[in-house]
Amino acid sequence: MFLTISTTGAPERPATDLGFLLHKHPDKAQAFSTSYGTAHVFYPEADAARCTAALLLEVDPVALVRRGKGKGRGGAPDAALAQYVNDRPYAASSLLAVALSGVFSSAMRGVCAARPDLPAQPRPLRIEVPALPARGGPVLVRRLFEPLGWTVTADPVPLDTEFPEWGDSRYVRLVLEAGTRTLAEALRHLYVLLPVLDDAKHYWVSSDEVDKLLRAGEGWLPDHPEQKLITSRYLSRRWSLTRRATEALELVRLAQADDSDVEEIDNAVEAETGDEEKPTPLAVQRREAIVAALRAHGASRVLDLGCGQGQLVQTLLKDPAFTEIVGVDVSMRALTIASRRLKPDRMGERQSARVTLFQGSLAYTDNRLKGYDAAVLSEVIEHLDLPRLPALEYAVFGAARPRTVLVTTPNVEYNVRWESLPAGHVRHGDHRFEWTREEFRAWAHRVAERHRYRVEFEPVGPDDPEVGPPTQMAVFTAETAKEAKAA
C-alpha cells in the first residue's frame, strides 16, 4: 500500500520544506508500528527544486484478522480464506487513511513547531496512489476530488495486461495535482475520501467517527456537491450517524451563510421522549409474522424445529388455535431452558398436553416429525454448514413432509442498516452464512421444485426500498396429489 506526496520549490522556498511540514527528515528512512503492520516513510528525492515523500504501509493480514471479529464480508464459509488473501496489503483503503492520520498527525492539523509559518503557505502538490479501489470508477473519483480544486487523473487498472479482453478492475491509478494547496488540506481530503472510494472500513464505525469526519471535513465538506454520498459511505451507511453528521454539516453551512457561529444558530431543545413508543424488537415481529402465516394456512399441529429456548413455543401456546405444539432441538441445554421458560409443571392438564419438547437432529430423518400440519425453521438454516443443508432439506421436506413449512433467515443485505454491527460482520458468531434475497429465493425455489412444494416470500420487519427487510421468510405449501399429477 503506497502513496507519494511531491512538491516543487525555489531557492527562497525550497521543496525540502516538505520535511518540516511532515515532521520527517528527508535524510532518514523511518518506520512506525501500527495495529495492522508497519508504516515506512522515506524520500525518493529531496532537493531545493523537487521533494517527494513516500508512505509505504506493510499490512500484516494475520494481524488484521486477529484484531477483527467476524467472518469476513457476508460471513460465508468461502470468505474464510479471503480474510488472509485479499487486497488490503496492496490497495489504498481505510488502513492507509488511518496510517496517514497517525504518521502525519501534526501535518494534518496544520502544526509545525519548527516553522510555524509553513502550514498556512499554499504550495504546488502532486499526490500519487498506484492502486486505489474505486467503487464507482473513475467517474466517481473525479466527482469527489475535482470540486476541491484538484486536477484528477484516474486511469483504470486492467484485470490482466496479458488479456485486455477481460476488461478493467475496480482499481484506478490516481494522480492529484494542485497549483497551490496547503498540505493540511490535501491530507484531510485523502483521509476522508480514500475510505469513501473503497467503501469498506476495516474497523467498527462508532459515534466518534462523526467527530472525525467533521474535523477532517472542516472548510470543504459542508459545500461539497457529493456531501451526502461522502457522509453515508464514510460512516458505513449507519443511518443515525449519517443523520447526525448531515445535521451538523447543515448547521455549519447555515452559519457560514449567516456569518455567525454555529453555537448562535443551534438553538434546538431536546425532544421529550417520555411518551415515544419504542420500536417492536425484530424477534417479536418475526414471531408475529410466523403466527400470522400459520393461522392463514389453517395449521393447528405445529413443529418448531430448532426451537432453541422456546420463545416461539411459548407464543404459540397463548393461541388456542394451535392444539399441538412440538419443540425440537439438538441441544439438551436449550431444551432445559425452554422447559424452565414454559413451566409445564405449573400448567393445567389440558394446557400441558398441548406441548412436547424432545431432542432431535434435523440432519437425520425422524418418524416422530411426520403427520404435522406445519413446521417452522425460524433462524435455523444459517447455523448449519452449507454441505449439511441438503440433509436438513430431505429430513423436513422429503421425509416429514408437513403441509406447510415456514423458513426465516437473516437478509445479509440489510446488515448495513444495523448500527451496532461492524462492517462486514454477520449478525451472530455462530452463523455459517447469511444470504441475500436473491440467494435465499434461489435456494427456496430449488427445494420447492425438488420436493413438490409451492413457495412464496414475505418480508419480516421494515421493508427497506434499497436493501429489503431484516428477515426474509419463505412459505412453502405442499402440492396436492392432483397438482403433482398435473405437473
Coordinates of C-alpha atoms in Angstrom, one line a residue:
M1 CA 0.0 0.0 0.0
F2 CA 1.8 3.1 -1.3
L3 CA 1.3 6.8 -1.6
T4 CA 3.6 9.7 -2.6
I5 CA 3.4 13.4 -2.0
S6 CA 5.5 15.7 -4.2
T7 CA 6.1 19.4 -4.3
T8 CA 8.4 21.8 -6.2
G9 CA 10.3 24.8 -4.9
A10 CA 12.8 27.5 -5.5
P11 CA 16.0 28.7 -3.6
E12 CA 13.9 31.1 -1.5
R13 CA 11.2 28.4 -0.8
P14 CA 13.0 25.1 -1.1
A15 CA 10.9 22.0 -1.8
T16 CA 12.5 20.3 1.2
D17 CA 10.3 22.4 3.4
L18 CA 8.0 19.4 3.0
G19 CA 10.2 17.6 5.5
F20 CA 9.4 20.3 8.1
L21 CA 5.7 20.1 7.4
L22 CA 5.6 16.3 7.7
H23 CA 7.9 16.3 10.7
K24 CA 10.0 13.6 8.9
H25 CA 13.6 14.4 7.9
P26 CA 14.4 13.8 4.2
D27 CA 17.7 12.1 5.0
K28 CA 16.1 9.4 7.1
A29 CA 14.0 6.4 6.4
Q30 CA 11.7 5.9 9.4
A31 CA 9.3 3.1 10.4
F32 CA 6.2 3.3 12.6
S33 CA 4.4 0.5 14.2
T34 CA 0.6 0.4 13.6
S35 CA -2.1 -2.0 14.7
Y36 CA -2.1 -3.8 11.4
G37 CA 1.5 -3.7 10.3
T38 CA 4.4 -1.2 9.8
A39 CA 4.3 2.2 8.1
H40 CA 7.5 3.4 6.4
V41 CA 8.3 7.0 5.5
F42 CA 11.2 7.8 3.1
Y43 CA 12.1 10.3 0.4
P44 CA 12.9 9.0 -3.1
E45 CA 14.1 12.6 -4.0
A46 CA 14.8 15.6 -1.9
D47 CA 16.4 18.9 -3.1
A48 CA 15.5 22.5 -3.4
A49 CA 13.8 22.0 -6.7
R50 CA 11.7 18.9 -6.0
C51 CA 10.9 16.8 -3.0
T52 CA 8.9 13.6 -2.7
A53 CA 7.8 11.9 0.5
A54 CA 6.5 8.3 0.3
L55 CA 4.4 6.4 2.7
L56 CA 4.6 2.6 2.4
L57 CA 2.2 0.6 4.6
E58 CA 3.1 -3.0 5.1
V59 CA -0.1 -4.7 6.2
D60 CA 0.1 -7.9 8.2
P61 CA -3.0 -9.9 7.0
V62 CA -2.8 -12.2 10.1
A63 CA -2.8 -9.2 12.4
L64 CA -5.8 -7.8 10.5
V65 CA -7.8 -11.0 11.1
R66 CA -6.7 -11.3 14.7
R67 CA -7.8 -7.8 15.6
G68 CA -11.1 -8.2 13.7
K69 CA -14.1 -10.2 14.8
G70 CA -16.5 -11.9 12.5
K71 CA -16.1 -14.0 9.3
G72 CA -15.5 -11.5 6.6
R73 CA -17.9 -9.7 4.3
G74 CA -21.2 -11.6 4.3
G75 CA -19.8 -14.3 6.6
A76 CA -20.0 -17.0 4.0
P77 CA -17.8 -20.1 4.5
D78 CA -15.8 -19.3 1.4
A79 CA -14.9 -15.9 2.9
A80 CA -12.6 -17.6 5.5
L81 CA -9.6 -17.7 3.0
A82 CA -10.4 -14.1 1.9
Q83 CA -9.5 -13.0 5.4
Y84 CA -5.9 -13.8 4.7
V85 CA -5.8 -13.4 0.9
N86 CA -7.2 -10.0 -0.1
D87 CA -6.2 -6.7 -1.5
R88 CA -5.6 -4.9 1.8
P89 CA -1.7 -5.1 1.6
Y90 CA -1.7 -3.6 -1.9
A91 CA -4.6 -1.2 -2.4
A92 CA -5.3 2.1 -0.6
S93 CA -8.1 1.9 1.9
S94 CA -9.2 3.0 5.3
L95 CA -6.0 1.3 6.6
L96 CA -3.9 3.8 4.6
A97 CA -6.2 6.7 5.8
V98 CA -5.6 5.7 9.4
A99 CA -1.8 5.5 8.8
L100 CA -1.9 9.0 7.3
S101 CA -3.6 10.4 10.4
G102 CA -1.2 8.6 12.7
V103 CA 2.1 9.2 11.0
F104 CA 1.4 12.7 9.7
S105 CA -0.9 13.9 12.5
S106 CA 0.8 17.2 13.0
A107 CA 0.8 18.0 9.3
M108 CA -2.9 17.1 9.1
R109 CA -3.7 19.5 11.9
G110 CA -1.6 22.2 10.3
V111 CA 1.0 22.4 13.1
C112 CA 4.8 22.9 12.6
A113 CA 6.7 23.7 15.8
A114 CA 10.0 24.4 14.0
R115 CA 8.5 26.6 11.3
P116 CA 5.1 27.9 12.4
D117 CA 4.6 29.9 9.2
L118 CA 4.9 27.0 6.8
P119 CA 1.5 25.2 7.3
A120 CA -0.5 28.2 6.1
Q121 CA 1.5 28.6 2.9
P122 CA -0.1 27.0 -0.2
R123 CA 2.3 25.1 -2.4
P124 CA 2.2 23.0 -5.6
L125 CA 1.3 19.5 -4.8
R126 CA 1.2 16.2 -6.6
I127 CA -0.2 13.1 -5.0
E128 CA 0.0 9.6 -6.5
V129 CA -1.7 6.4 -5.4
P130 CA -0.8 3.5 -7.6
A131 CA -3.7 1.2 -6.6
L132 CA -7.0 2.7 -5.3
P133 CA -10.2 0.7 -5.0
A134 CA -12.9 2.9 -6.5
R135 CA -16.5 1.7 -6.1
G136 CA -18.0 4.0 -8.7
G137 CA -15.0 4.0 -11.0
P138 CA -13.0 6.9 -12.4
V139 CA -16.2 9.0 -12.8
L140 CA -16.8 9.0 -9.0
V141 CA -13.2 9.7 -8.3
R142 CA -13.4 12.9 -10.4
R143 CA -16.8 13.8 -8.8
L144 CA -15.2 13.6 -5.4
F145 CA -11.9 15.4 -6.0
E146 CA -12.5 17.9 -8.8
P147 CA -14.9 20.1 -6.7
L148 CA -12.0 20.5 -4.3
G149 CA -9.8 22.1 -6.9
W150 CA -7.7 19.1 -7.9
T151 CA -6.7 18.2 -11.4
V152 CA -7.6 14.5 -11.4
T153 CA -6.1 11.6 -13.4
A154 CA -7.8 8.3 -12.6
D155 CA -6.6 5.6 -15.0
P156 CA -8.4 2.2 -14.7
V157 CA -6.1 -0.7 -13.8
P158 CA -6.7 -3.6 -16.2
L159 CA -7.5 -7.0 -14.7
D160 CA -4.6 -8.5 -16.6
T161 CA -2.4 -6.7 -19.2
E162 CA -1.9 -10.0 -21.0
F163 CA -5.7 -10.4 -21.5
P164 CA -7.1 -6.9 -22.3
E165 CA -10.4 -8.5 -23.3
W166 CA -11.0 -9.2 -19.6
G167 CA -11.6 -5.5 -19.1
D168 CA -10.7 -3.3 -16.2
S169 CA -10.6 -4.0 -12.5
R170 CA -12.3 -1.9 -9.8
Y171 CA -8.9 -0.2 -9.1
V172 CA -7.6 3.0 -10.5
R173 CA -4.2 4.7 -10.6
L174 CA -4.8 8.1 -9.1
V175 CA -2.8 11.3 -9.6
L176 CA -3.9 14.5 -8.0
E177 CA -2.3 17.8 -8.9
A178 CA -3.0 21.3 -7.5
G179 CA -1.4 24.6 -8.4
T180 CA -1.4 25.8 -4.8
R181 CA -2.8 23.9 -1.9
T182 CA -1.9 23.7 1.8
L183 CA -0.6 20.3 2.8
A184 CA -3.0 20.0 5.7
E185 CA -6.0 20.4 3.3
A186 CA -4.6 17.8 1.0
L187 CA -4.1 15.3 3.8
R188 CA -7.6 15.9 5.2
H189 CA -9.1 15.3 1.7
L190 CA -7.3 12.0 1.5
Y191 CA -8.2 10.9 5.0
V192 CA -11.9 11.2 4.2
L193 CA -12.1 10.2 0.5
L194 CA -9.8 7.2 0.4
P195 CA -12.2 5.1 2.6
V196 CA -15.2 6.6 0.8
L197 CA -13.9 5.3 -2.5
D198 CA -13.0 1.9 -1.0
D199 CA -16.5 1.8 0.7
A200 CA -15.4 -0.8 3.2
K201 CA -13.8 0.3 6.6
H202 CA -11.7 -2.3 8.4
Y203 CA -12.9 -1.3 11.8
W204 CA -16.2 -0.8 13.6
V205 CA -17.7 2.7 12.9
S206 CA -18.8 4.2 16.2
S207 CA -20.2 7.6 17.1
D208 CA -16.7 9.2 17.4
E209 CA -16.4 8.7 13.6
V210 CA -18.8 11.6 13.2
D211 CA -16.4 14.0 15.1
K212 CA -13.5 12.7 13.0
L213 CA -15.5 13.4 9.8
L214 CA -16.5 16.9 10.9
R215 CA -12.9 17.8 11.9
A216 CA -11.4 16.5 8.6
G217 CA -14.2 18.0 6.5
E218 CA -13.9 21.4 8.1
G219 CA -13.8 24.1 5.4
W220 CA -14.8 21.8 2.4
L221 CA -17.3 19.1 3.2
P222 CA -20.4 21.3 4.0
D223 CA -20.5 22.7 0.5
H224 CA -19.3 19.6 -1.4
P225 CA -21.8 18.6 -4.1
E226 CA -21.4 14.9 -3.1
Q227 CA -21.7 15.6 0.7
K228 CA -24.5 13.1 1.1
L229 CA -22.6 10.2 -0.5
I230 CA -19.4 11.0 1.3
T231 CA -21.1 11.2 4.7
S232 CA -23.0 7.9 4.1
R233 CA -20.0 5.9 2.9
Y234 CA -17.6 7.3 5.5
L235 CA -20.0 6.3 8.2
S236 CA -20.6 2.8 6.7
R237 CA -24.2 3.8 5.9
R238 CA -25.2 3.8 9.6
W239 CA -28.2 6.0 9.2
S240 CA -28.3 7.5 12.7
L241 CA -24.7 8.6 12.5
T242 CA -25.2 9.8 8.9
R243 CA -28.2 11.9 10.0
R244 CA -26.2 13.3 12.9
A245 CA -23.3 14.3 10.7
T246 CA -25.6 15.7 8.0
E247 CA -27.4 17.9 10.5
A248 CA -24.1 19.2 11.9
L249 CA -22.8 20.0 8.4
E250 CA -26.1 21.8 7.6
L251 CA -25.6 23.9 10.7
V252 CA -22.1 24.8 9.6
R253 CA -23.3 25.8 6.1
L254 CA -26.1 28.0 7.6
A255 CA -23.7 29.6 10.0
Q256 CA -21.3 30.4 7.1
A257 CA -24.1 31.9 5.1
D258 CA -25.3 34.0 8.1
D259 CA -21.7 34.9 9.0
S260 CA -22.4 33.5 12.5
D261 CA -21.0 30.9 14.8
V262 CA -22.7 27.5 14.9
E263 CA -23.5 27.9 18.6
E264 CA -25.5 31.0 17.8
I265 CA -27.9 29.3 15.5
D266 CA -28.0 25.9 17.1
N267 CA -30.9 26.7 19.5
A268 CA -32.6 23.3 19.3
V269 CA -34.1 21.9 22.5
E270 CA -34.0 18.3 23.5
A271 CA -37.1 16.5 22.3
E272 CA -39.3 15.0 25.0
T273 CA -39.1 11.2 24.8
G274 CA -41.2 10.1 27.7
D275 CA -44.3 9.4 25.5
E276 CA -42.5 8.0 22.5
E277 CA -43.3 4.4 21.6
K278 CA -40.3 2.0 21.5
P279 CA -40.0 0.1 18.3
T280 CA -41.1 -3.6 18.4
P281 CA -38.0 -5.9 18.6
L282 CA -37.3 -7.8 15.4
A283 CA -37.6 -11.1 17.3
V284 CA -41.1 -10.2 18.3
Q285 CA -42.0 -9.1 14.8
R286 CA -40.7 -12.4 13.5
R287 CA -42.8 -14.5 15.9
E288 CA -45.9 -12.4 15.0
A289 CA -45.3 -13.0 11.3
I290 CA -44.9 -16.7 11.8
V291 CA -48.1 -17.0 13.9
A292 CA -50.0 -15.0 11.2
A293 CA -48.7 -17.3 8.5
L294 CA -49.6 -20.4 10.4
R295 CA -53.1 -19.2 11.1
A296 CA -53.5 -18.1 7.4
H297 CA -52.7 -21.7 6.4
G298 CA -55.0 -23.3 8.9
A299 CA -52.3 -25.1 10.8
S300 CA -53.2 -26.5 14.2
R301 CA -50.5 -29.1 14.8
V302 CA -47.1 -27.4 14.6
L303 CA -43.5 -28.4 14.8
D304 CA -40.9 -25.8 15.9
L305 CA -37.7 -27.3 14.5
G306 CA -34.7 -25.8 16.2
C307 CA -36.8 -24.4 18.9
G308 CA -33.9 -23.1 21.0
Q309 CA -35.0 -21.7 24.3
G310 CA -38.7 -21.9 23.5
Q311 CA -39.8 -18.4 22.7
L312 CA -41.9 -19.3 19.7
V313 CA -43.4 -22.4 21.5
Q314 CA -44.4 -20.0 24.3
T315 CA -46.0 -17.7 21.9
L316 CA -47.9 -20.5 20.1
L317 CA -49.2 -21.8 23.5
K318 CA -51.0 -18.5 24.0
D319 CA -53.2 -19.1 20.9
P320 CA -55.8 -21.8 21.3
A321 CA -55.9 -22.3 17.5
F322 CA -52.7 -24.4 17.9
T323 CA -53.8 -27.6 19.5
E324 CA -50.4 -29.4 19.4
I325 CA -47.0 -27.8 19.6
V326 CA -43.8 -29.8 19.4
G327 CA -40.4 -28.2 20.0
V328 CA -37.3 -30.0 18.7
D329 CA -33.7 -29.1 19.2
V330 CA -30.4 -30.8 19.2
S331 CA -29.2 -29.1 22.3
M332 CA -30.4 -30.5 25.6
R333 CA -29.2 -27.3 27.4
A334 CA -31.5 -25.3 25.1
L335 CA -34.4 -27.7 25.8
T336 CA -33.8 -27.4 29.6
I337 CA -34.0 -23.6 29.4
A338 CA -37.2 -23.9 27.2
S339 CA -38.8 -26.2 29.8
R340 CA -38.0 -23.7 32.6
R341 CA -39.5 -20.9 30.4
L342 CA -42.7 -22.8 29.8
K343 CA -43.1 -24.2 33.3
P344 CA -45.2 -27.3 32.2
D345 CA -45.4 -28.4 35.9
R346 CA -47.5 -25.3 36.6
M347 CA -49.8 -25.7 33.6
G348 CA -53.2 -27.3 33.8
E349 CA -53.5 -30.8 32.4
R350 CA -55.2 -29.7 29.1
Q351 CA -52.6 -27.0 28.5
S352 CA -49.6 -29.2 29.3
A353 CA -50.9 -31.9 26.9
R354 CA -50.6 -29.4 24.0
V355 CA -46.9 -29.1 24.2
T356 CA -44.0 -31.5 23.8
L357 CA -40.2 -31.0 23.8
F358 CA -37.8 -33.5 22.6
Q359 CA -34.2 -33.8 21.4
G360 CA -33.5 -34.4 17.7
S361 CA -31.2 -33.6 14.9
L362 CA -32.5 -32.1 11.7
A363 CA -29.7 -33.7 9.8
Y364 CA -31.4 -37.1 10.1
T365 CA -34.9 -38.4 9.2
D366 CA -37.1 -38.8 12.2
N367 CA -40.5 -40.6 12.2
R368 CA -41.7 -38.5 15.1
L369 CA -41.8 -35.5 12.8
K370 CA -44.3 -37.0 10.4
G371 CA -48.0 -36.1 10.2
Y372 CA -48.0 -32.4 11.3
D373 CA -49.8 -29.5 9.6
A374 CA -46.8 -27.2 9.7
A375 CA -43.1 -27.0 10.5
V376 CA -41.2 -23.8 11.4
L377 CA -37.5 -23.3 10.8
S378 CA -37.0 -19.9 12.4
E379 CA -33.4 -18.6 12.1
V380 CA -32.1 -22.2 11.9
I381 CA -30.6 -22.8 8.4
E382 CA -27.9 -20.2 8.8
H383 CA -26.4 -22.2 11.7
L384 CA -25.7 -25.2 9.5
D385 CA -22.6 -25.7 7.4
L386 CA -23.7 -25.5 3.7
P387 CA -22.7 -29.1 2.9
R388 CA -25.2 -30.3 5.6
L389 CA -28.1 -28.3 4.3
P390 CA -29.3 -31.0 1.8
A391 CA -29.7 -33.4 4.7
L392 CA -32.0 -31.0 6.5
E393 CA -33.9 -30.4 3.3
Y394 CA -34.6 -34.1 2.9
A395 CA -35.4 -34.7 6.6
V396 CA -38.0 -31.9 6.6
F397 CA -39.4 -31.6 3.1
G398 CA -38.8 -35.1 1.9
A399 CA -39.4 -37.4 4.9
A400 CA -41.5 -35.4 7.4
R401 CA -43.3 -33.5 4.7
P402 CA -45.7 -31.3 6.6
R403 CA -48.4 -29.5 4.6
T404 CA -46.8 -26.1 5.3
V405 CA -43.1 -25.1 6.1
L406 CA -42.0 -21.7 7.2
V407 CA -38.4 -20.8 6.9
T408 CA -37.0 -17.5 8.2
T409 CA -33.4 -16.3 7.8
P410 CA -31.4 -13.1 8.0
N411 CA -31.2 -10.9 4.9
V412 CA -27.5 -10.1 4.7
E413 CA -28.2 -7.0 2.5
Y414 CA -29.9 -5.4 5.5
N415 CA -26.8 -5.7 7.7
V416 CA -25.6 -2.2 6.6
R417 CA -28.6 -0.8 8.4
W418 CA -27.6 -2.2 11.8
E419 CA -25.9 0.5 13.9
S420 CA -24.2 -1.9 16.3
L421 CA -23.0 -4.3 13.6
P422 CA -19.4 -3.7 12.4
A423 CA -19.0 -3.5 8.7
G424 CA -18.6 -6.9 7.0
H425 CA -19.7 -8.9 10.1
V426 CA -22.6 -11.4 10.3
R427 CA -25.3 -11.0 13.0
H428 CA -24.2 -13.9 15.2
G429 CA -20.9 -15.5 15.6
D430 CA -22.4 -19.0 15.1
H431 CA -23.9 -18.1 11.6
R432 CA -22.2 -20.2 8.9
F433 CA -23.6 -18.0 6.2
E434 CA -26.1 -15.2 5.6
W435 CA -27.9 -14.9 2.3
T436 CA -29.0 -12.1 0.0
R437 CA -32.6 -12.1 -1.1
E438 CA -31.7 -13.5 -4.4
E439 CA -29.6 -16.3 -2.9
F440 CA -32.4 -17.3 -0.5
R441 CA -35.0 -17.3 -3.2
A442 CA -32.9 -19.4 -5.5
W443 CA -32.4 -22.0 -2.7
A444 CA -36.1 -22.0 -1.8
H445 CA -37.2 -22.5 -5.4
R446 CA -34.8 -25.4 -5.8
V447 CA -36.1 -27.0 -2.6
A448 CA -39.7 -26.5 -3.7
E449 CA -39.1 -28.0 -7.1
R450 CA -37.2 -31.0 -5.7
H451 CA -39.9 -31.8 -3.1
R452 CA -43.1 -30.7 -4.8
Y453 CA -43.9 -27.6 -2.9
R454 CA -45.1 -24.2 -3.9
V455 CA -43.2 -21.3 -2.3
E456 CA -44.0 -17.6 -1.6
F457 CA -41.9 -15.0 0.1
E458 CA -42.9 -12.5 2.8
P459 CA -40.8 -9.6 4.4
V460 CA -40.4 -9.5 8.1
G461 CA -39.6 -6.2 9.7
P462 CA -39.3 -2.8 7.9
D463 CA -39.0 -3.4 4.1
D464 CA -36.2 -1.1 3.1
P465 CA -36.6 0.0 -0.6
E466 CA -32.9 -0.4 -1.2
V467 CA -31.8 -3.5 0.9
G468 CA -35.1 -5.2 1.7
P469 CA -36.3 -6.4 5.1
P470 CA -34.1 -7.5 8.0
T471 CA -35.6 -11.0 7.9
Q472 CA -36.8 -12.9 4.9
M473 CA -39.5 -15.6 5.2
A474 CA -40.3 -18.4 2.7
V475 CA -43.7 -20.0 3.0
F476 CA -43.7 -23.5 1.4
T477 CA -47.1 -25.3 0.7
A478 CA -47.1 -28.9 -0.3
E479 CA -48.6 -29.7 -3.7
T480 CA -51.7 -31.9 -3.6
A481 CA -51.8 -35.2 -5.3
K482 CA -53.8 -33.7 -8.1
E483 CA -51.3 -30.9 -8.6
A484 CA -48.4 -33.3 -8.5
K485 CA -50.1 -35.5 -11.1
A486 CA -50.8 -32.5 -13.4
A487 CA -47.2 -31.4 -13.1

